Amino acid sequence: MLFSIKATRLAALAAWLGLAFSRSTFNPEVEGKDPSHVITRNVCIIGGGASGTYAAVRLRQLGHSVILIERDDHLGGHTRTYYDPAGRPIDYGVWVYSNNTELFDFFGHFNIPLTGLDFTRITQGTQRFDLRTGQRVPPPSGDLVDAMTRYAQILLQHPYLSDGWDLPDPVPEDLLLPFHAFIEKYNLGPAVEILTLYVQGLGDILHYPAVYILKYFSLEVALGIQGGFSTSASRANQELYSAARQELDGDVLLSSTVLGMDRSYSDMQRILVQTPSGKKLIEAEKIIVTIPPLLRSLQNFDLDSREESIFGQFDNSYYYPAVVDIPGIPNGVQIVNRGADTPYNVPVLPGTYVFTPSGIQDLFLAFFGAGDVNMTENQVRETICDNALQLRKAGFDIGEPKILAYANHSPFQLFVSAEAIEDGFYRDLYSLQGHRNTYYTGAAWHAHSSTALWKFTERLLQERVMNDLNCEESGTCPGDPEDPEDP
């Protein structure tokens, strides 16, 4: 079983076989010989998704200089907007936002209006099928309202989950239960369908430690379902990141990757970056990392053994959204994938969770989960189209599906075993904040929610990064204790 294997054992085996990740080395004195290739800033931010873009904008507002490194040719991470031939936008990545202060402040900073979005109009047209066979599946039995009320009451018992991974010690037993046992304990069967629809991209939901579902389907999400979510009034959420890109201007390096690092304990940290115009050496007082902290993603970072031992425990899932033209599904009908022969009718993965109407005739949002299988783009596309064609067996006059837009959100959910959580994994993970002048934010450090991550990032900036920058500038920092490489 996936969750019974600790990634640390795999990392140890890889090291024994000589397959361990090599540490990045470079000579900053040689690379920085040409002053025109050196960029000096207060903070270097690695990753231009929701967290990194927010951090860059806010730090500039707070009076600090930044440089933002992003491997793609645009900012926004999972935020994607497709425009049909008539110029109408369809968001198929980050679709809606839970409401909080950071949401209104961030959109307000760029004068981008928001509007409410109620999912009721979509879910009223839901039809359920096993998309492996086209077999119709009945709706869940039992009292959904009663089950969701119990679920919300459980969330209220663990309010710290809304702020991050600062778990109590010892970790409450309920949080460590496999989710199928959690469902049985609290009689949540009638709610599993709605939980699955909102907790997408996690793989076999029934076998994850329950805390991951509680983190993903949070109290904020429950309130959004009850009272509505927000989205950009234009229905084009990518506009936020286009505005941020324009404001940040020369402080963004797009299509750029880290080649090496020198994070000494001196005043300036050095990051060698490959950009479209050549190599650049960045010198910064602090570094903020927002990309998923997997060893394979950090091969060019100068990780010490403490960082490697913690990050090496993560595993991840794979998740892909798309916009699909599917002629033959009636207007307003949402197709939900349910397993005809699975516990609680959870969908079998790899497979499409749902085909959701976009509001434009024949165009649907498809959200595809691959679990722990790393699929190629062609495999994902073919499976999405095959899932749609199964609806012919259900009596729909389905035309040939055509994928109009596609994105790869992998690696998606980063997770560890229940045993690792119980042993204090997230305490150890959070102990890396500030270690070697490096700070972290992003979904692995909190949740898959832009607004939750903006709130988390704001707190990180105010309580850690800003304090450390300001005390260093004023010379009032307490003496730094020795920061050993090993834990």
XYZ file of C-alpha atoms in Angstrom:
487
model
C 0.000 0.000 0.000
C 1.267 3.440 -0.997
C 1.032 4.966 2.467
C 2.855 2.138 4.212
C 6.138 2.846 2.429
C 8.208 5.637 3.870
C 9.993 7.745 1.305
C 12.970 7.969 3.633
C 13.616 4.256 3.158
C 13.516 4.725 -0.605
C 15.922 7.653 -0.366
C 18.282 5.591 1.774
C 18.165 2.746 -0.737
C 18.844 5.147 -3.603
C 21.836 6.552 -1.752
C 23.184 3.026 -1.088
C 22.896 2.248 -4.799
C 24.745 5.431 -5.684
C 21.642 7.152 -6.995
C 21.417 9.928 -4.433
C 20.825 13.469 -5.659
C 24.081 15.323 -6.142
C 24.531 18.634 -4.417
C 24.745 21.681 -6.616
C 28.065 23.494 -6.619
C 29.281 26.537 -8.471
C 31.879 29.214 -7.993
C 30.029 32.488 -7.336
C 33.222 34.513 -7.697
C 33.685 33.256 -11.264
C 30.008 33.473 -12.205
C 29.756 36.997 -10.765
C 32.859 38.337 -12.441
C 30.838 40.392 -14.934
C 28.905 43.027 -12.908
C 26.290 43.352 -15.669
C 25.214 39.783 -14.953
C 24.715 40.328 -11.210
C 21.299 41.188 -9.739
C 21.248 42.374 -6.112
C 17.997 42.372 -4.143
C 16.737 42.055 -0.581
C 14.767 38.898 -1.401
C 14.935 36.302 -4.167
C 11.654 34.413 -4.685
C 11.718 31.081 -6.501
C 8.388 30.201 -8.085
C 5.841 32.586 -9.586
C 2.583 30.840 -8.722
C -0.020 32.201 -6.321
C 2.330 32.313 -3.317
C 5.407 33.634 -5.097
C 3.569 36.356 -6.988
C 1.791 37.486 -3.835
C 5.067 37.551 -1.893
C 6.781 39.624 -4.586
C 4.010 42.207 -4.784
C 3.685 42.515 -1.020
C 7.406 42.806 -0.325
C 7.649 45.655 -2.828
C 4.678 47.313 -1.141
C 6.507 46.942 2.166
C 9.604 48.668 0.818
C 11.910 45.771 -0.035
C 13.479 44.917 -3.382
C 12.757 41.521 -4.940
C 13.572 39.314 -7.885
C 11.101 36.587 -8.872
C 12.243 33.484 -10.770
C 9.640 31.499 -12.721
C 10.306 28.566 -15.068
C 7.155 29.162 -17.179
C 6.655 32.074 -19.563
C 3.905 33.546 -17.357
C 2.980 33.993 -13.703
C 0.072 32.345 -11.921
C 0.983 28.690 -11.441
C -2.249 26.693 -11.547
C -4.273 29.700 -12.720
C -5.152 29.224 -16.383
C -7.649 31.055 -18.593
C -8.724 29.837 -22.046
C -10.390 32.189 -24.537
C -12.781 30.680 -27.073
C -12.824 31.963 -30.689
C -15.363 34.631 -29.674
C -12.987 35.903 -26.987
C -14.999 34.549 -24.058
C -12.852 33.451 -21.091
C -12.999 30.103 -19.320
C -10.979 29.565 -16.153
C -9.862 25.944 -16.028
C -7.176 26.041 -13.340
C -7.952 28.155 -10.300
C -11.672 28.551 -10.751
C -12.996 30.201 -7.590
C -11.687 31.708 -4.343
C -12.733 31.336 -0.734
C -13.373 34.748 0.770
C -10.848 36.382 3.093
C -9.128 39.742 3.614
C -6.128 38.839 1.456
C -8.395 38.055 -1.493
C -10.092 41.449 -1.441
C -6.834 43.316 -0.787
C -4.859 41.558 -3.539
C -7.518 41.974 -6.226
C -8.232 45.491 -4.943
C -4.573 46.457 -5.302
C -4.894 45.906 -9.065
C -8.434 47.329 -9.253
C -9.785 44.022 -10.523
C -13.444 43.602 -9.496
C -14.743 40.377 -7.997
C -18.121 38.708 -8.249
C -19.856 35.945 -6.324
C -20.289 32.449 -7.693
C -22.882 29.991 -6.423
C -22.313 26.355 -7.420
C -25.947 25.406 -6.838
C -26.903 26.169 -10.438
C -24.303 23.645 -11.621
C -24.911 20.835 -9.154
C -28.674 20.904 -9.766
C -27.957 19.445 -13.212
C -25.662 16.667 -11.975
C -25.877 13.218 -13.538
C -23.698 10.336 -12.353
C -21.992 7.702 -14.479
C -19.132 5.267 -14.223
C -16.961 6.749 -16.955
C -15.182 3.427 -17.468
C -18.389 1.848 -18.793
C -21.095 4.494 -19.199
C -23.178 2.792 -16.486
C -25.525 5.122 -14.639
C -24.860 5.357 -10.875
C -27.558 6.386 -8.372
C -27.112 9.417 -6.098
C -25.708 8.831 -2.617
C -28.175 7.516 -0.077
C -28.649 9.044 3.351
C -28.959 12.549 4.714
C -26.340 14.783 3.052
C -27.132 17.835 5.192
C -26.785 15.839 8.391
C -23.464 14.317 7.253
C -22.022 17.670 6.173
C -23.103 19.207 9.480
C -21.136 16.524 11.317
C -18.152 17.147 9.045
C -18.262 20.903 9.727
C -18.462 20.256 13.465
C -15.312 18.134 13.221
C -13.526 20.976 11.418
C -14.516 23.343 14.218
C -12.764 21.019 16.680
C -9.473 21.540 14.813
C -9.329 25.295 14.071
C -5.506 25.249 13.700
C -5.929 23.447 10.367
C -7.070 26.742 8.840
C -3.685 28.342 9.510
C -1.205 25.695 8.447
C 0.361 22.492 9.761
C 0.956 23.516 13.364
C -0.494 20.285 14.730
C -0.903 19.492 18.430
C 1.552 17.096 20.056
C 0.458 14.360 20.200
C -1.435 14.551 16.925
C -5.144 13.754 17.489
C -5.878 10.153 16.545
C -8.799 11.131 14.297
C -6.483 13.082 11.992
C -4.308 10.022 11.411
C -7.100 7.588 10.580
C -7.317 6.360 6.982
C -10.152 8.370 5.542
C -12.344 5.284 5.040
C -12.124 4.611 8.794
C -12.848 8.280 9.503
C -15.951 8.071 7.289
C -17.192 5.007 9.119
C -16.497 6.468 12.568
C -18.529 9.598 11.891
C -21.102 8.170 9.461
C -20.046 10.509 6.645
C -21.041 8.199 3.790
C -23.663 10.549 2.311
C -21.018 13.320 2.085
C -18.302 11.339 0.292
C -19.450 12.372 -3.184
C -19.287 16.101 -2.474
C -15.984 15.657 -0.619
C -14.540 13.818 -3.619
C -15.671 16.562 -5.999
C -13.911 19.258 -3.978
C -10.909 17.211 -2.866
C -9.617 16.425 -6.334
C -6.117 15.433 -7.309
C -5.338 13.361 -4.210
C -5.519 9.876 -5.658
C -7.288 7.167 -3.650
C -9.052 9.464 -1.204
C -10.178 6.614 1.048
C -6.633 5.684 2.075
C -5.140 9.106 2.783
C -4.730 10.146 6.411
C -7.951 12.022 7.218
C -6.045 15.235 7.971
C -5.334 15.750 4.263
C -9.039 15.740 3.427
C -9.782 18.070 6.344
C -7.043 20.422 5.149
C -8.298 20.412 1.563
C -12.044 20.531 2.233
C -11.581 23.157 4.930
C -14.045 25.205 6.925
C -13.522 28.003 4.377
C -14.607 25.666 1.580
C -17.639 24.557 3.574
C -18.607 28.211 4.098
C -18.100 28.857 0.378
C -20.470 26.072 -0.550
C -23.063 27.496 1.815
C -22.612 31.196 1.057
C -20.841 31.315 -2.297
C -17.297 31.763 -3.523
C -15.686 34.667 -5.375
C -14.098 34.951 -8.794
C -12.991 37.777 -11.055
C -15.939 39.673 -12.507
C -14.507 39.097 -15.982
C -14.333 35.344 -15.291
C -10.660 35.525 -16.308
C -8.561 34.948 -13.189
C -5.340 35.100 -15.193
C -5.886 38.877 -15.341
C -4.626 39.110 -11.755
C -1.254 37.653 -12.689
C -1.004 39.643 -15.906
C -1.435 42.797 -13.817
C 1.153 41.579 -11.315
C 3.578 40.804 -14.145
C 3.191 44.333 -15.488
C 3.729 45.895 -12.076
C 6.764 43.763 -11.203
C 8.277 44.442 -14.645
C 12.062 43.982 -14.471
C 11.816 42.198 -11.130
C 10.597 39.017 -12.866
C 12.736 36.464 -14.680
C 10.374 34.287 -16.732
C 11.367 31.055 -18.506
C 14.224 30.851 -16.024
C 15.630 28.058 -13.850
C 18.027 27.744 -10.936
C 21.422 26.311 -11.910
C 23.111 26.483 -8.531
C 23.135 28.037 -5.077
C 25.499 29.156 -2.362
C 23.463 29.639 0.818
C 26.169 30.372 3.284
C 25.508 31.972 6.648
C 26.924 35.279 5.453
C 24.957 38.387 4.567
C 24.240 37.550 0.920
C 22.906 34.328 -0.567
C 23.844 33.582 -4.168
C 21.641 31.938 -6.783
C 22.841 31.191 -10.313
C 19.957 31.371 -12.795
C 19.647 30.436 -16.457
C 17.504 33.062 -18.216
C 16.580 33.462 -21.889
C 19.270 36.146 -22.126
C 21.981 34.071 -20.440
C 23.158 33.291 -16.926
C 22.477 35.727 -14.097
C 23.931 35.693 -10.600
C 21.468 36.846 -7.971
C 22.725 38.111 -4.633
C 19.995 38.378 -1.999
C 19.769 38.639 1.752
C 16.896 36.154 1.939
C 15.359 33.477 -0.265
C 11.692 32.471 -0.414
C 10.980 29.103 -2.069
C 7.419 28.470 -3.273
C 7.898 25.491 -5.609
C 7.005 21.969 -4.401
C 9.845 20.865 -2.089
C 10.553 17.501 -3.732
C 14.145 16.368 -4.047
C 13.851 16.049 -7.818
C 12.673 19.672 -7.997
C 15.547 20.884 -5.816
C 18.488 19.116 -7.451
C 20.261 22.414 -8.167
C 19.748 23.702 -4.634
C 22.594 23.305 -2.176
C 20.526 21.205 0.212
C 22.140 20.128 3.446
C 21.460 16.736 5.036
C 18.740 18.175 7.288
C 16.806 19.561 4.313
C 17.302 16.376 2.298
C 16.087 14.144 5.123
C 12.867 16.145 5.510
C 12.031 16.853 1.868
C 12.938 13.280 0.928
C 9.917 11.955 2.835
C 7.382 13.588 0.512
C 5.476 11.696 -2.146
C 3.000 13.328 -4.525
C -0.041 12.853 -6.736
C -0.735 13.921 -10.339
C -3.557 16.174 -11.538
C -4.546 17.699 -14.897
C -7.326 20.155 -15.909
C -8.578 20.742 -19.444
C -11.206 22.507 -21.525
C -13.048 20.018 -23.735
C -15.513 20.478 -26.575
C -18.098 17.689 -26.085
C -21.093 17.995 -28.423
C -24.165 16.126 -27.257
C -24.380 16.854 -23.530
C -27.510 18.955 -22.819
C -27.059 22.507 -21.563
C -26.557 22.801 -17.812
C -25.787 19.109 -17.247
C -22.754 18.252 -15.137
C -21.361 14.738 -15.578
C -19.849 13.292 -12.400
C -17.694 10.172 -12.489
C -18.749 7.620 -9.867
C -17.519 4.060 -9.519
C -20.371 1.579 -9.889
C -18.536 -1.068 -7.874
C -16.358 0.933 -5.438
C -16.893 1.840 -1.764
C -19.003 5.008 -1.573
C -18.890 5.031 -5.411
C -15.569 6.890 -5.412
C -14.240 7.246 -8.980
C -11.571 4.881 -10.205
C -8.324 6.657 -11.096
C -6.717 7.456 -13.431
C -9.874 9.078 -14.700
C -11.869 12.263 -15.129
C -13.547 13.403 -11.920
C -16.148 15.581 -13.600
C -17.208 17.307 -16.797
C -18.539 20.674 -15.631
C -20.384 23.036 -18.002
C -18.440 26.225 -18.684
C -21.484 28.318 -19.556
C -20.567 28.171 -23.251
C -22.400 25.670 -25.459
C -20.604 22.287 -25.669
C -17.518 23.489 -23.743
C -16.769 21.708 -20.475
C -14.131 21.830 -17.783
C -12.557 18.422 -17.283
C -10.602 17.698 -14.102
C -8.487 14.564 -14.366
C -6.799 12.700 -11.522
C -4.043 10.153 -12.058
C -3.411 9.280 -8.425
C 0.207 8.210 -8.038
C 0.620 7.495 -11.783
C 2.762 9.950 -13.739
C 0.998 9.973 -17.112
C 2.111 11.552 -20.354
C 0.077 14.361 -21.885
C -1.114 12.048 -24.676
C -2.265 9.442 -22.145
C -4.236 12.045 -20.191
C -5.824 13.485 -23.326
C -6.791 10.063 -24.644
C -8.320 8.990 -21.325
C -10.354 12.206 -20.978
C -11.769 11.724 -24.488
C -12.450 8.035 -23.838
C -14.299 8.932 -20.615
C -16.491 11.347 -22.580
C -17.194 8.768 -25.297
C -18.464 6.287 -22.688
C -21.500 8.548 -22.376
C -22.679 7.193 -25.742
C -23.411 3.929 -23.921
C -25.564 5.950 -21.514
C -27.719 7.241 -24.368
C -26.063 10.605 -25.065
C -25.484 11.506 -28.713
C -21.858 12.436 -28.077
C -19.826 13.911 -30.900
C -16.075 13.463 -31.124
C -14.526 15.215 -28.070
C -11.794 17.770 -28.706
C -9.447 19.105 -26.046
C -9.014 22.842 -26.517
C -6.761 23.619 -23.554
C -4.721 21.473 -21.196
C -2.514 21.999 -18.147
C -0.363 19.801 -15.949
C -0.664 20.642 -12.243
C 1.771 17.932 -11.220
C 3.355 17.372 -8.793
C 0.092 18.122 -7.014
C -0.650 17.047 -3.449
C 2.527 16.423 -1.455
C 1.956 13.982 1.376
C 3.602 11.671 3.885
C 2.353 8.650 5.816
C 0.269 8.814 8.971
C 3.267 7.402 10.845
C 5.453 10.277 9.669
C 2.826 12.838 10.693
C 2.546 11.213 14.117
C 6.349 11.288 14.441
C 6.379 15.067 13.953
C 7.075 15.431 10.236
C 5.304 18.778 9.919
C 6.996 20.109 13.045
C 10.334 19.241 11.430
C 9.214 20.733 8.118
C 8.257 24.029 9.736
C 11.575 24.118 11.575
C 13.161 24.859 8.193
C 11.572 28.331 8.087
C 14.543 30.682 8.187
C 17.105 27.861 8.093
C 20.055 29.040 5.989
C 18.277 32.352 5.278
C 15.550 30.499 3.364
C 11.786 30.611 3.901
C 9.027 28.526 2.359
C 5.436 28.874 1.288
C 3.159 27.111 -1.212
C 0.618 24.291 -1.092
C 2.936 21.778 0.609
C 3.196 24.164 3.556
C -0.543 24.733 3.950
C -3.304 23.853 1.447
C -4.410 23.914 -2.183
C -6.234 27.233 -1.942
C -4.954 30.531 -3.343
C -6.595 32.648 -0.663
C -5.427 30.354 2.139
C -1.895 30.550 0.715
C -2.039 34.356 0.488
C -3.028 34.457 4.152
C -0.244 32.013 5.067
C 2.294 33.969 3.003
C 1.229 37.281 4.557
C 1.798 35.833 8.008
C 5.198 34.447 6.962
C 6.253 37.833 5.581
C 5.085 39.786 8.608
C 6.259 37.449 11.357
C 9.492 36.093 9.890
C 10.861 37.614 6.690
C 10.141 41.284 7.450
C 11.381 40.987 11.017
C 14.636 39.391 9.914
C 15.209 41.921 7.134
C 14.434 44.900 9.340
C 16.595 43.798 12.245
C 19.525 43.146 9.933
C 19.177 46.566 8.331
C 19.087 48.210 11.756
C 21.826 45.990 13.177
C 19.613 44.956 16.088
C 19.381 41.224 15.366
C 20.400 38.998 18.254
C 23.542 37.012 17.691
C 22.822 34.079 15.396
C 23.374 30.745 17.081
C 25.337 28.177 15.199
C 23.013 26.610 12.597
C 24.397 23.118 12.063
C 23.885 21.245 8.872
C 22.598 18.123 10.560
C 19.393 18.015 12.653
